[in-house]
mmCIF file of C-alpha atoms in Angstrom:
data_model
loop_
_atom_site.group_PDB
_atom_site.id
_atom_site.type_symbol
_atom_site.label_atom_id
_atom_site.label_comp_id
_atom_site.label_asym_id
_atom_site.label_seq_id
_atom_site.Cartn_x
_atom_site.Cartn_y
_atom_site.Cartn_z
ATOM 1 C CA MET A 19 -0.055 0.047 0.024
ATOM 2 C CA THR A 20 1.404 3.561 -0.852
ATOM 3 C CA LYS A 21 -0.068 6.912 0.117
ATOM 4 C CA LYS A 22 -1.394 9.267 -2.663
ATOM 5 C CA GLN A 23 -1.252 12.547 -2.508
ATOM 6 C CA LEU A 24 -5.198 13.749 -2.475
ATOM 7 C CA LYS A 25 -5.806 16.611 -5.056
ATOM 8 C CA ILE A 26 -8.865 17.911 -3.076
ATOM 9 C CA ILE A 27 -12.137 20.751 -3.612
ATOM 10 C CA PHE A 28 -13.380 22.381 -0.862
ATOM 11 C CA ILE A 29 -17.121 23.457 -0.793
ATOM 12 C CA VAL A 30 -17.899 26.164 2.186
ATOM 13 C CA GLN A 31 -21.483 27.243 3.285
ATOM 14 C CA GLY A 32 -20.442 31.115 4.024
ATOM 15 C CA GLU A 33 -22.635 31.965 6.712
ATOM 16 C CA GLY A 34 -21.509 33.393 9.682
ATOM 17 C CA ARG A 35 -17.661 32.449 10.421
ATOM 18 C CA GLY A 36 -17.831 28.553 11.797
ATOM 19 C CA HIS A 37 -17.975 26.875 8.678
ATOM 20 C CA ILE A 38 -15.378 29.021 6.722
ATOM 21 C CA THR A 39 -13.338 28.529 10.150
ATOM 22 C CA GLN A 40 -13.816 24.731 10.217
ATOM 23 C CA ALA A 41 -12.198 24.694 6.522
ATOM 24 C CA ILE A 42 -9.225 26.987 7.432
ATOM 25 C CA SER A 43 -8.635 24.126 10.176
ATOM 26 C CA MET A 44 -9.318 21.335 7.580
ATOM 27 C CA LYS A 45 -6.824 22.676 5.068
ATOM 28 C CA GLU A 46 -3.779 22.740 7.626
ATOM 29 C CA ILE A 47 -4.135 19.108 8.401
ATOM 30 C CA ILE A 48 -4.835 18.639 4.749
ATOM 31 C CA GLU A 49 -1.481 20.061 3.894
ATOM 32 C CA GLN A 50 0.367 18.951 6.724
ATOM 33 C CA ASN A 51 -0.269 15.342 5.577
ATOM 34 C CA GLY A 52 0.825 16.272 2.136
ATOM 35 C CA HIS A 53 -2.834 16.646 0.367
ATOM 36 C CA GLN A 54 -4.079 19.991 -1.796
ATOM 37 C CA VAL A 55 -6.658 21.847 -2.091
ATOM 38 C CA VAL A 56 -7.135 22.720 -5.358
ATOM 39 C CA SER A 57 -10.168 24.621 -5.350
ATOM 40 C CA VAL A 58 -12.809 26.352 -3.013
ATOM 41 C CA LEU A 59 -16.485 27.378 -3.603
ATOM 42 C CA VAL A 60 -18.301 29.476 -1.315
ATOM 43 C CA GLY A 61 -21.955 29.664 -0.896
ATOM 44 C CA THR A 62 -23.012 33.571 -0.459
ATOM 45 C CA SER A 63 -25.654 35.638 -0.191
ATOM 46 C CA GLU A 64 -26.717 39.899 -1.213
ATOM 47 C CA LYS A 65 -25.824 40.512 2.231
ATOM 48 C CA ARG A 66 -22.651 38.776 3.261
ATOM 49 C CA GLU A 67 -19.094 39.326 1.626
ATOM 50 C CA ILE A 68 -16.061 36.492 1.818
ATOM 51 C CA PRO A 69 -13.422 37.297 4.876
ATOM 52 C CA ASP A 70 -10.334 38.763 3.468
ATOM 53 C CA PHE A 71 -8.539 36.695 5.802
ATOM 54 C CA PHE A 72 -10.286 33.273 4.573
ATOM 55 C CA VAL A 73 -9.240 34.484 1.242
ATOM 56 C CA LYS A 74 -5.905 34.659 2.435
ATOM 57 C CA GLU A 75 -5.681 31.820 4.388
ATOM 58 C CA MET A 76 -7.502 29.610 1.091
ATOM 59 C CA ASN A 77 -4.323 30.741 -0.853
ATOM 60 C CA VAL A 78 -5.953 29.130 -4.218
ATOM 61 C CA GLU A 79 -8.787 30.581 -6.872
ATOM 62 C CA ILE A 80 -12.485 30.932 -4.803
ATOM 63 C CA LYS A 81 -15.501 30.868 -6.760
ATOM 64 C CA LYS A 82 -19.117 32.297 -5.352
ATOM 65 C CA ILE A 83 -21.978 30.309 -5.752
ATOM 66 C CA ALA A 84 -25.526 31.203 -4.396
ATOM 67 C CA SER A 85 -26.684 30.228 -1.210
ATOM 68 C CA PRO A 86 -29.782 29.287 0.306
ATOM 69 C CA ASN A 87 -29.683 31.891 2.773
ATOM 70 C CA PHE A 88 -32.160 33.571 5.518
ATOM 71 C CA VAL A 89 -34.557 36.400 5.282
ATOM 72 C CA THR A 90 -33.985 38.845 8.330
ATOM 73 C CA ASP A 91 -36.247 41.710 9.766
ATOM 74 C CA ILE A 92 -35.441 45.427 9.393
ATOM 75 C CA LYS A 93 -32.597 45.404 12.341
ATOM 76 C CA TYR A 94 -31.093 42.786 11.692
ATOM 77 C CA LYS A 95 -31.683 40.485 15.098
ATOM 78 C CA SER A 96 -34.503 38.072 13.950
ATOM 79 C CA ILE A 97 -35.088 35.299 11.019
ATOM 80 C CA ARG A 98 -38.492 35.520 8.914
ATOM 81 C CA ILE A 99 -39.080 32.010 8.701
ATOM 82 C CA ILE A 100 -42.201 32.539 5.596
ATOM 83 C CA PRO A 101 -39.736 35.664 3.739
ATOM 84 C CA SER A 102 -36.557 33.044 4.038
ATOM 85 C CA ILE A 103 -38.993 30.174 2.425
ATOM 86 C CA VAL A 104 -40.381 31.984 -0.237
ATOM 87 C CA TYR A 105 -36.743 33.861 -1.244
ATOM 88 C CA ASN A 106 -34.772 30.680 -1.528
ATOM 89 C CA LEU A 107 -37.832 29.197 -3.490
ATOM 90 C CA THR A 108 -37.694 32.757 -5.986
ATOM 91 C CA LYS A 109 -33.744 31.440 -6.039
ATOM 92 C CA ILE A 110 -34.123 28.318 -6.960
ATOM 93 C CA PRO A 111 -33.313 28.507 -10.893
ATOM 94 C CA THR A 112 -29.911 30.485 -9.878
ATOM 95 C CA PHE A 113 -29.118 27.958 -7.354
ATOM 96 C CA LEU A 114 -29.897 25.442 -10.131
ATOM 97 C CA ASN A 115 -27.853 27.123 -12.910
ATOM 98 C CA ASP A 116 -24.808 27.497 -10.098
ATOM 99 C CA LEU A 117 -24.710 23.794 -10.180
ATOM 100 C CA LYS A 118 -22.901 24.249 -13.594
ATOM 101 C CA ILE A 119 -20.312 25.911 -11.720
ATOM 102 C CA ILE A 120 -19.601 22.732 -9.281
ATOM 103 C CA LYS A 121 -19.195 20.758 -12.075
ATOM 104 C CA LYS A 122 -16.724 22.496 -13.980
ATOM 105 C CA GLU A 123 -14.805 23.012 -11.338
ATOM 106 C CA ILE A 124 -14.751 19.343 -10.716
ATOM 107 C CA LYS A 125 -14.138 18.488 -14.162
ATOM 108 C CA LYS A 126 -11.349 21.128 -14.325
ATOM 109 C CA HIS A 127 -9.439 19.417 -11.549
ATOM 110 C CA ASN A 128 -10.357 16.186 -11.342
ATOM 111 C CA PRO A 129 -10.199 16.132 -7.496
ATOM 112 C CA ASP A 130 -9.797 12.679 -5.587
ATOM 113 C CA LEU A 131 -11.933 14.224 -3.002
ATOM 114 C CA ILE A 132 -14.616 16.451 -2.218
ATOM 115 C CA ILE A 133 -15.305 18.024 1.117
ATOM 116 C CA ASN A 134 -18.026 19.897 1.755
ATOM 117 C CA PHE A 135 -18.731 22.082 4.774
ATOM 118 C CA TYR A 136 -22.585 21.994 4.990
ATOM 119 C CA GLU A 137 -23.585 23.747 1.277
ATOM 120 C CA PRO A 138 -26.565 22.480 0.437
ATOM 121 C CA LEU A 139 -25.812 22.905 -2.994
ATOM 122 C CA MET A 140 -23.112 20.198 -2.929
ATOM 123 C CA GLY A 141 -26.016 17.836 -1.977
ATOM 124 C CA LEU A 142 -28.620 19.049 -5.222
ATOM 125 C CA TYR A 143 -25.470 18.495 -7.065
ATOM 126 C CA ASN A 144 -25.315 15.166 -6.152
ATOM 127 C CA MET A 145 -29.301 14.738 -6.556
ATOM 128 C CA PHE A 146 -28.965 15.967 -10.095
ATOM 129 C CA TYR A 147 -25.706 15.204 -11.366
ATOM 130 C CA ARG A 148 -24.163 11.323 -11.602
ATOM 131 C CA ASN A 149 -20.929 12.299 -9.333
ATOM 132 C CA ARG A 150 -18.307 9.356 -8.612
ATOM 133 C CA ILE A 151 -16.167 11.554 -6.318
ATOM 134 C CA PRO A 152 -16.256 10.726 -3.121
ATOM 135 C CA VAL A 153 -17.757 13.163 -0.699
ATOM 136 C CA ILE A 154 -16.905 13.778 2.828
ATOM 137 C CA SER A 155 -19.555 16.177 4.392
ATOM 138 C CA ILE A 156 -18.385 17.847 7.726
ATOM 139 C CA ALA A 157 -21.001 20.008 10.042
ATOM 140 C CA HIS A 158 -22.116 20.182 13.816
ATOM 141 C CA GLN A 159 -25.710 20.051 12.542
ATOM 142 C CA PHE A 160 -25.204 15.914 11.039
ATOM 143 C CA ILE A 161 -25.058 15.474 14.977
ATOM 144 C CA TYR A 162 -28.627 15.868 14.307
ATOM 145 C CA GLN A 163 -28.844 12.743 12.044
ATOM 146 C CA HIS A 164 -26.733 10.384 15.146
ATOM 147 C CA GLU A 165 -30.007 8.885 17.125
ATOM 148 C CA ASP A 166 -28.320 9.708 20.654
ATOM 149 C CA PHE A 167 -28.596 12.899 20.007
ATOM 150 C CA ILE A 168 -31.409 14.891 22.111
ATOM 151 C CA PHE A 169 -33.203 17.645 20.459
ATOM 152 C CA PRO A 170 -34.296 20.514 23.065
ATOM 153 C CA LYS A 171 -38.177 21.069 23.159
ATOM 154 C CA SER A 172 -39.315 22.909 19.777
ATOM 155 C CA LYS A 173 -41.691 22.899 17.176
ATOM 156 C CA TRP A 174 -41.957 20.080 14.777
ATOM 157 C CA PHE A 175 -41.770 22.618 12.025
ATOM 158 C CA ASP A 176 -38.112 23.879 13.325
ATOM 159 C CA LYS A 177 -36.910 20.152 13.265
ATOM 160 C CA PHE A 178 -38.187 19.292 10.215
ATOM 161 C CA SER A 179 -36.781 22.202 8.441
ATOM 162 C CA VAL A 180 -33.332 21.634 10.044
ATOM 163 C CA LYS A 181 -33.416 17.875 9.407
ATOM 164 C CA LEU A 182 -34.196 19.040 5.878
ATOM 165 C CA VAL A 183 -31.586 21.028 4.901
ATOM 166 C CA THR A 184 -28.900 18.516 6.779
ATOM 167 C CA TYR A 185 -30.396 15.994 4.735
ATOM 168 C CA VAL A 186 -29.776 18.226 1.947
ATOM 169 C CA ALA A 187 -26.203 18.954 2.541
ATOM 170 C CA GLY A 188 -25.123 15.301 2.992
ATOM 171 C CA TYR A 189 -26.740 13.573 -0.062
ATOM 172 C CA LYS A 190 -24.721 10.912 -1.242
ATOM 173 C CA SER A 191 -22.008 11.611 0.982
ATOM 174 C CA THR A 192 -19.737 8.737 1.696
ATOM 175 C CA LYS A 193 -19.084 9.971 5.187
ATOM 176 C CA LYS A 194 -20.616 12.328 7.164
ATOM 177 C CA LEU A 195 -18.996 13.810 10.007
ATOM 178 C CA ALA A 196 -20.969 14.936 12.699
ATOM 179 C CA ILE A 197 -18.901 18.000 14.880
ATOM 180 C CA SER A 198 -20.260 17.813 18.082
ATOM 181 C CA PHE A 199 -19.824 19.319 21.769
ATOM 182 C CA TYR A 200 -18.742 15.619 23.340
ATOM 183 C CA ASN A 201 -18.252 12.124 22.073
ATOM 184 C CA LEU A 202 -21.066 9.869 21.260
ATOM 185 C CA LYS A 203 -21.157 6.201 20.920
ATOM 186 C CA PRO A 204 -20.881 5.221 16.992
ATOM 187 C CA SER A 205 -24.054 5.718 15.274
ATOM 188 C CA SER A 206 -26.073 2.681 13.802
ATOM 189 C CA ASN A 207 -25.698 4.571 10.549
ATOM 190 C CA LYS A 208 -21.780 3.667 9.544
ATOM 191 C CA LYS A 209 -21.736 6.996 7.382
ATOM 192 C CA ILE A 210 -21.834 9.070 10.146
ATOM 193 C CA ILE A 211 -18.547 9.612 12.605
ATOM 194 C CA VAL A 212 -18.635 11.957 15.139
ATOM 195 C CA VAL A 213 -16.093 13.998 15.550
ATOM 196 C CA PRO A 214 -14.190 16.723 17.895
ATOM 197 C CA PRO A 215 -14.335 20.635 16.942
ATOM 198 C CA LEU A 216 -12.400 21.179 14.293
ATOM 199 C CA LEU A 217 -10.501 24.638 15.942
ATOM 200 C CA ARG A 218 -7.707 26.239 14.053
ATOM 201 C CA LYS A 219 -3.996 26.146 14.601
ATOM 202 C CA GLY A 220 -4.112 29.472 15.840
ATOM 203 C CA VAL A 221 -6.569 28.423 18.898
ATOM 204 C CA PHE A 222 -4.345 25.952 19.812
ATOM 205 C CA ASN A 223 -0.968 28.125 19.980
ATOM 206 C CA THR A 224 -2.043 31.035 21.508
ATOM 207 C CA ASN A 225 -2.048 31.614 25.351
ATOM 208 C CA THR A 226 -5.058 31.905 27.537
ATOM 209 C CA GLY A 227 -5.129 35.250 29.478
ATOM 210 C CA ASN A 228 -7.670 37.209 31.524
ATOM 211 C CA GLU A 229 -7.877 40.742 31.205
ATOM 212 C CA ASN A 230 -10.397 42.646 31.976
ATOM 213 C CA PHE A 231 -13.218 43.513 29.141
ATOM 214 C CA ILE A 232 -16.132 41.605 27.748
ATOM 215 C CA LEU A 233 -16.055 40.068 24.168
ATOM 216 C CA ILE A 234 -19.171 40.130 22.053
ATOM 217 C CA TYR A 235 -19.684 38.476 18.802
ATOM 218 C CA LEU A 236 -22.759 39.336 16.451
ATOM 219 C CA LEU A 237 -23.808 37.027 13.507
ATOM 220 C CA ASN A 238 -25.783 40.032 12.653
ATOM 221 C CA PRO A 239 -25.491 44.041 13.123
ATOM 222 C CA GLY A 240 -28.762 44.696 14.449
ATOM 223 C CA TYR A 241 -27.699 43.347 18.396
ATOM 224 C CA ALA A 242 -25.632 46.428 18.127
ATOM 225 C CA GLU A 243 -28.453 48.542 19.154
ATOM 226 C CA GLU A 244 -28.620 46.358 22.608
ATOM 227 C CA ILE A 245 -24.800 46.796 23.391
ATOM 228 C CA ILE A 246 -24.481 50.462 22.890
ATOM 229 C CA ASN A 247 -27.427 51.334 25.207
ATOM 230 C CA TRP A 248 -26.115 49.120 27.621
ATOM 231 C CA HIS A 249 -22.896 51.018 27.549
ATOM 232 C CA LYS A 250 -24.703 54.280 27.982
ATOM 233 C CA GLU A 251 -25.397 53.090 31.136
ATOM 234 C CA ASN A 252 -22.344 51.279 32.404
ATOM 235 C CA PRO A 253 -19.694 53.535 30.737
ATOM 236 C CA ASN A 254 -16.527 52.136 32.665
ATOM 237 C CA VAL A 255 -17.396 48.380 31.681
ATOM 238 C CA LYS A 256 -14.876 47.782 28.718
ATOM 239 C CA ILE A 257 -16.266 45.832 25.629
ATOM 240 C CA ASN A 258 -14.772 44.574 22.817
ATOM 241 C CA CYS A 259 -17.065 43.730 19.811
ATOM 242 C CA PHE A 260 -16.664 41.648 16.544
ATOM 243 C CA TRP A 261 -19.504 42.044 13.795
ATOM 244 C CA ASP A 262 -20.134 41.767 9.760
ATOM 245 C CA LYS A 263 -21.330 44.926 8.462
ATOM 246 C CA LYS A 264 -20.492 45.522 5.534
ATOM 247 C CA GLU A 265 -20.249 49.288 5.637
ATOM 248 C CA ILE A 266 -17.450 49.337 8.474
ATOM 249 C CA GLN A 267 -13.726 49.127 7.579
ATOM 250 C CA GLU A 268 -11.379 47.858 10.027
ATOM 251 C CA GLU A 269 -12.748 49.224 13.117
ATOM 252 C CA TYR A 270 -15.493 51.494 14.792
ATOM 253 C CA ILE A 271 -14.901 53.033 17.574
ATOM 254 C CA TYR A 272 -17.931 54.314 19.518
ATOM 255 C CA ASP A 273 -15.839 55.208 22.553
ATOM 256 C CA ASP A 274 -12.411 54.558 24.807
ATOM 257 C CA ASN A 275 -14.217 51.696 26.534
ATOM 258 C CA LEU A 276 -16.572 50.048 23.475
ATOM 259 C CA VAL A 277 -15.283 49.288 20.144
ATOM 260 C CA PHE A 278 -16.425 47.335 17.243
ATOM 261 C CA TYR A 279 -14.107 45.492 14.598
ATOM 262 C CA LYS A 280 -14.805 43.724 11.382
ATOM 263 C CA ILE A 281 -14.384 40.175 11.290
ATOM 264 C CA ASN A 282 -10.671 39.449 11.728
ATOM 265 C CA ASP A 283 -9.343 36.145 12.423
ATOM 266 C CA LYS A 284 -6.032 36.563 14.162
ATOM 267 C CA LYS A 285 -7.590 39.661 15.760
ATOM 268 C CA PHE A 286 -10.379 37.894 17.445
ATOM 269 C CA ILE A 287 -8.637 34.727 18.368
ATOM 270 C CA GLU A 288 -6.136 37.253 20.390
ATOM 271 C CA LYS A 289 -9.154 38.797 22.163
ATOM 272 C CA LEU A 290 -11.316 35.495 22.570
ATOM 273 C CA SER A 291 -7.999 34.321 24.357
ATOM 274 C CA SER A 292 -7.707 37.344 27.228
ATOM 275 C CA CYS A 293 -11.098 38.123 27.727
ATOM 276 C CA LYS A 294 -13.096 37.574 30.828
ATOM 277 C CA GLY A 295 -15.971 36.493 29.307
ATOM 278 C CA PHE A 296 -17.376 35.773 26.031
ATOM 279 C CA MET A 297 -20.898 36.778 24.257
ATOM 280 C CA THR A 298 -22.211 35.411 21.000
ATOM 281 C CA THR A 299 -25.369 34.663 18.866
ATOM 282 C CA ALA A 300 -24.688 30.650 19.623
ATOM 283 C CA GLY A 301 -22.663 29.848 17.012
ATOM 284 C CA PHE A 302 -20.509 26.180 17.334
ATOM 285 C CA GLU A 303 -17.379 27.161 16.655
ATOM 286 C CA SER A 304 -17.056 30.580 18.520
ATOM 287 C CA VAL A 305 -18.223 28.933 21.642
ATOM 288 C CA CYS A 306 -15.664 25.952 21.195
ATOM 289 C CA GLU A 307 -13.043 28.226 20.654
ATOM 290 C CA ALA A 308 -13.835 30.064 24.352
ATOM 291 C CA VAL A 309 -14.758 26.636 26.179
ATOM 292 C CA TYR A 310 -11.206 25.676 25.151
ATOM 293 C CA HIS A 311 -9.866 28.836 26.381
ATOM 294 C CA ASN A 312 -11.987 28.410 29.848
ATOM 295 C CA LYS A 313 -14.135 31.362 29.034
ATOM 296 C CA PRO A 314 -17.452 31.738 30.593
ATOM 297 C CA VAL A 315 -19.552 31.832 27.361
ATOM 298 C CA PHE A 316 -23.501 33.813 27.401
ATOM 299 C CA MET A 317 -25.357 32.555 24.245
ATOM 300 C CA VAL A 318 -28.040 34.524 22.572
ATOM 301 C CA PRO A 319 -29.788 32.584 19.733
ATOM 302 C CA VAL A 320 -30.561 34.868 16.630
ATOM 303 C CA GLN A 321 -34.592 34.442 17.191
ATOM 304 C CA ASN A 322 -36.153 31.791 14.955
ATOM 305 C CA HIS A 323 -32.645 30.412 14.304
ATOM 306 C CA PHE A 324 -33.113 27.313 15.386
ATOM 307 C CA GLU A 325 -29.861 25.260 14.755
ATOM 308 C CA GLN A 326 -28.392 28.015 17.065
ATOM 309 C CA TYR A 327 -31.343 27.452 19.894
ATOM 310 C CA CYS A 328 -29.799 23.765 19.776
ATOM 311 C CA ASN A 329 -26.246 25.247 20.315
ATOM 312 C CA SER A 330 -27.835 27.097 23.634
ATOM 313 C CA ARG A 331 -29.150 23.778 24.951
ATOM 314 C CA ASP A 332 -26.886 21.451 24.018
ATOM 315 C CA ALA A 333 -23.575 23.686 25.349
ATOM 316 C CA MET A 334 -25.004 22.784 28.760
ATOM 317 C CA ASN A 335 -23.858 19.389 28.592
ATOM 318 C CA ILE A 336 -20.410 20.678 28.679
ATOM 319 C CA ASN A 337 -20.987 23.518 31.296
ATOM 320 C CA ALA A 338 -20.047 26.281 28.738
ATOM 321 C CA GLY A 339 -22.019 29.088 30.350
ATOM 322 C CA LEU A 340 -25.631 31.011 30.361
ATOM 323 C CA TYR A 341 -27.933 31.244 27.341
ATOM 324 C CA ASP A 342 -30.837 34.143 26.908
ATOM 325 C CA THR A 343 -32.900 36.004 24.452
ATOM 326 C CA GLN A 344 -31.256 39.066 25.073
ATOM 327 C CA PHE A 345 -27.331 40.394 25.594
ATOM 328 C CA ASP A 346 -27.920 40.791 29.356
ATOM 329 C CA ILE A 347 -24.506 42.519 29.886
ATOM 330 C CA SER A 348 -25.388 42.964 33.852
ATOM 331 C CA LYS A 349 -26.318 39.181 34.085
ATOM 332 C CA PHE A 350 -22.978 37.816 32.968
ATOM 333 C CA LEU A 351 -20.977 39.697 34.615
ATOM 334 C CA GLU A 352 -22.394 38.672 37.959
ATOM 335 C CA TYR A 353 -22.213 35.146 36.407
ATOM 336 C CA ILE A 354 -18.655 35.839 35.969
ATOM 337 C CA ASN A 355 -18.062 36.995 39.472
ATOM 338 C CA ASN A 356 -19.603 33.871 41.282
ATOM 339 C CA ASN A 357 -18.263 30.767 38.792
ATOM 340 C CA SER A 358 -15.123 29.399 38.098
ATOM 341 C CA PHE A 359 -14.438 27.807 34.433
ATOM 342 C CA GLN A 360 -12.328 24.919 33.645
ATOM 343 C CA ASN A 361 -12.852 22.142 31.447
ATOM 344 C CA LYS A 362 -10.480 19.696 31.085
ATOM 345 C CA LYS A 363 -12.549 16.854 29.514
ATOM 346 C CA PHE A 364 -13.935 19.376 26.457
ATOM 347 C CA LYS A 365 -10.225 20.117 26.267
ATOM 348 C CA ASP A 366 -9.069 16.735 25.780
ATOM 349 C CA TRP A 367 -11.669 15.829 23.223
ATOM 350 C CA THR A 368 -10.871 18.676 21.360
ATOM 351 C CA ASP A 369 -7.300 18.167 21.251
ATOM 352 C CA SER A 370 -8.011 14.901 19.829
ATOM 353 C CA SER A 371 -9.435 15.998 16.636
ATOM 354 C CA GLN A 372 -5.804 16.195 14.608
ATOM 355 C CA ILE A 373 -5.301 12.513 15.110
ATOM 356 C CA ILE A 374 -8.905 11.673 14.363
ATOM 357 C CA PHE A 375 -8.974 13.802 10.793
ATOM 358 C CA GLU A 376 -5.826 12.594 9.635
ATOM 359 C CA LYS A 377 -6.997 8.383 9.812
ATOM 360 C CA ILE A 378 -10.062 9.878 7.938
ATOM 361 C CA LEU A 379 -8.021 11.642 5.462
ATOM 362 C CA PHE A 380 -5.111 8.341 5.620
ATOM 363 C CA SER A 381 -8.417 5.979 4.559
ATOM 364 C CA TYR A 382 -9.029 7.891 1.447
ATOM 365 C CA SER A 383 -5.195 7.936 0.317
ATOM 366 C CA GLN A 384 -4.263 4.635 -0.045
ATOM 367 C CA ASN A 385 -3.374 3.245 -3.194
ATOM 368 C CA THR A 386 -3.150 -0.608 -3.633
ATOM 369 C CA GLN A 387 -0.495 -1.451 -5.922
#
């Protein structure tokens, strides 16, 4: 048996920063093991841009494809379910047309493997085209297909919707890597493999500090109004925020104790590892990064965002912190002052990730001679 250098195409859902940071982490492991990412396709929408740090880290040609997305309210704080469904139905011709971009890239590069980071268009491609290239799909959402995962109490439609999108994203994948806060026994579905969080090298290599400021990550910039209003009443508490607002360049300095930064990979990790507490809209990846650095987390799921609702409840299984419906900074400060935060079990689980992912890659790189 000889090891073959794999040519790999990435297909990445561009919503938020979770899937794109997982892609960065996976690329690091791929290159350490002598393989190559030859092309990257990113699912985007009209309201979001591909972050500069992602373009830099990929260092290959990146192609945009139209991807299903949510419609939010006018303040970007809540997801509007019916308008989201209607919007995505009207975009079906665009989605189907962009499948041709995927087909063209596959034909151009003739990859040995495709890795899909929860982009539904890859599943649609497998439905409409005869794809002979093996596909590994990676996402936290695949844990929903594990029989031992327990959903929080919810409306039937919320659970049905997330299961449907997850089914489509992973359609005809050879393996579905279910990233999880904690390990579970092997699934009866042999395609599903429970794996640790896929964090970037920078998270592992950055020292943990404890400086006197709160860090906040806002998936939707509409939440900034809540932060500013609280800050006006509590101007002495230092707050740093990261957001994804197109109109703002690198940073917006409200005053000496409140600064908003545009999403920046390295700066975010530096701030996260040194803050005294982290508040976020319950995205899976940033919660993991915070807990890895023993930071208490305050999670505020975007209204009607069922995946984030699940994340905030599931994170209680690793004692991540608190969840609420609004950014209650006063409540969080009280929680920080009355609790200590160490999570060795989660850290050990996460530290095992590279070996696990290397073994999976290895299984695809064997040539019988």
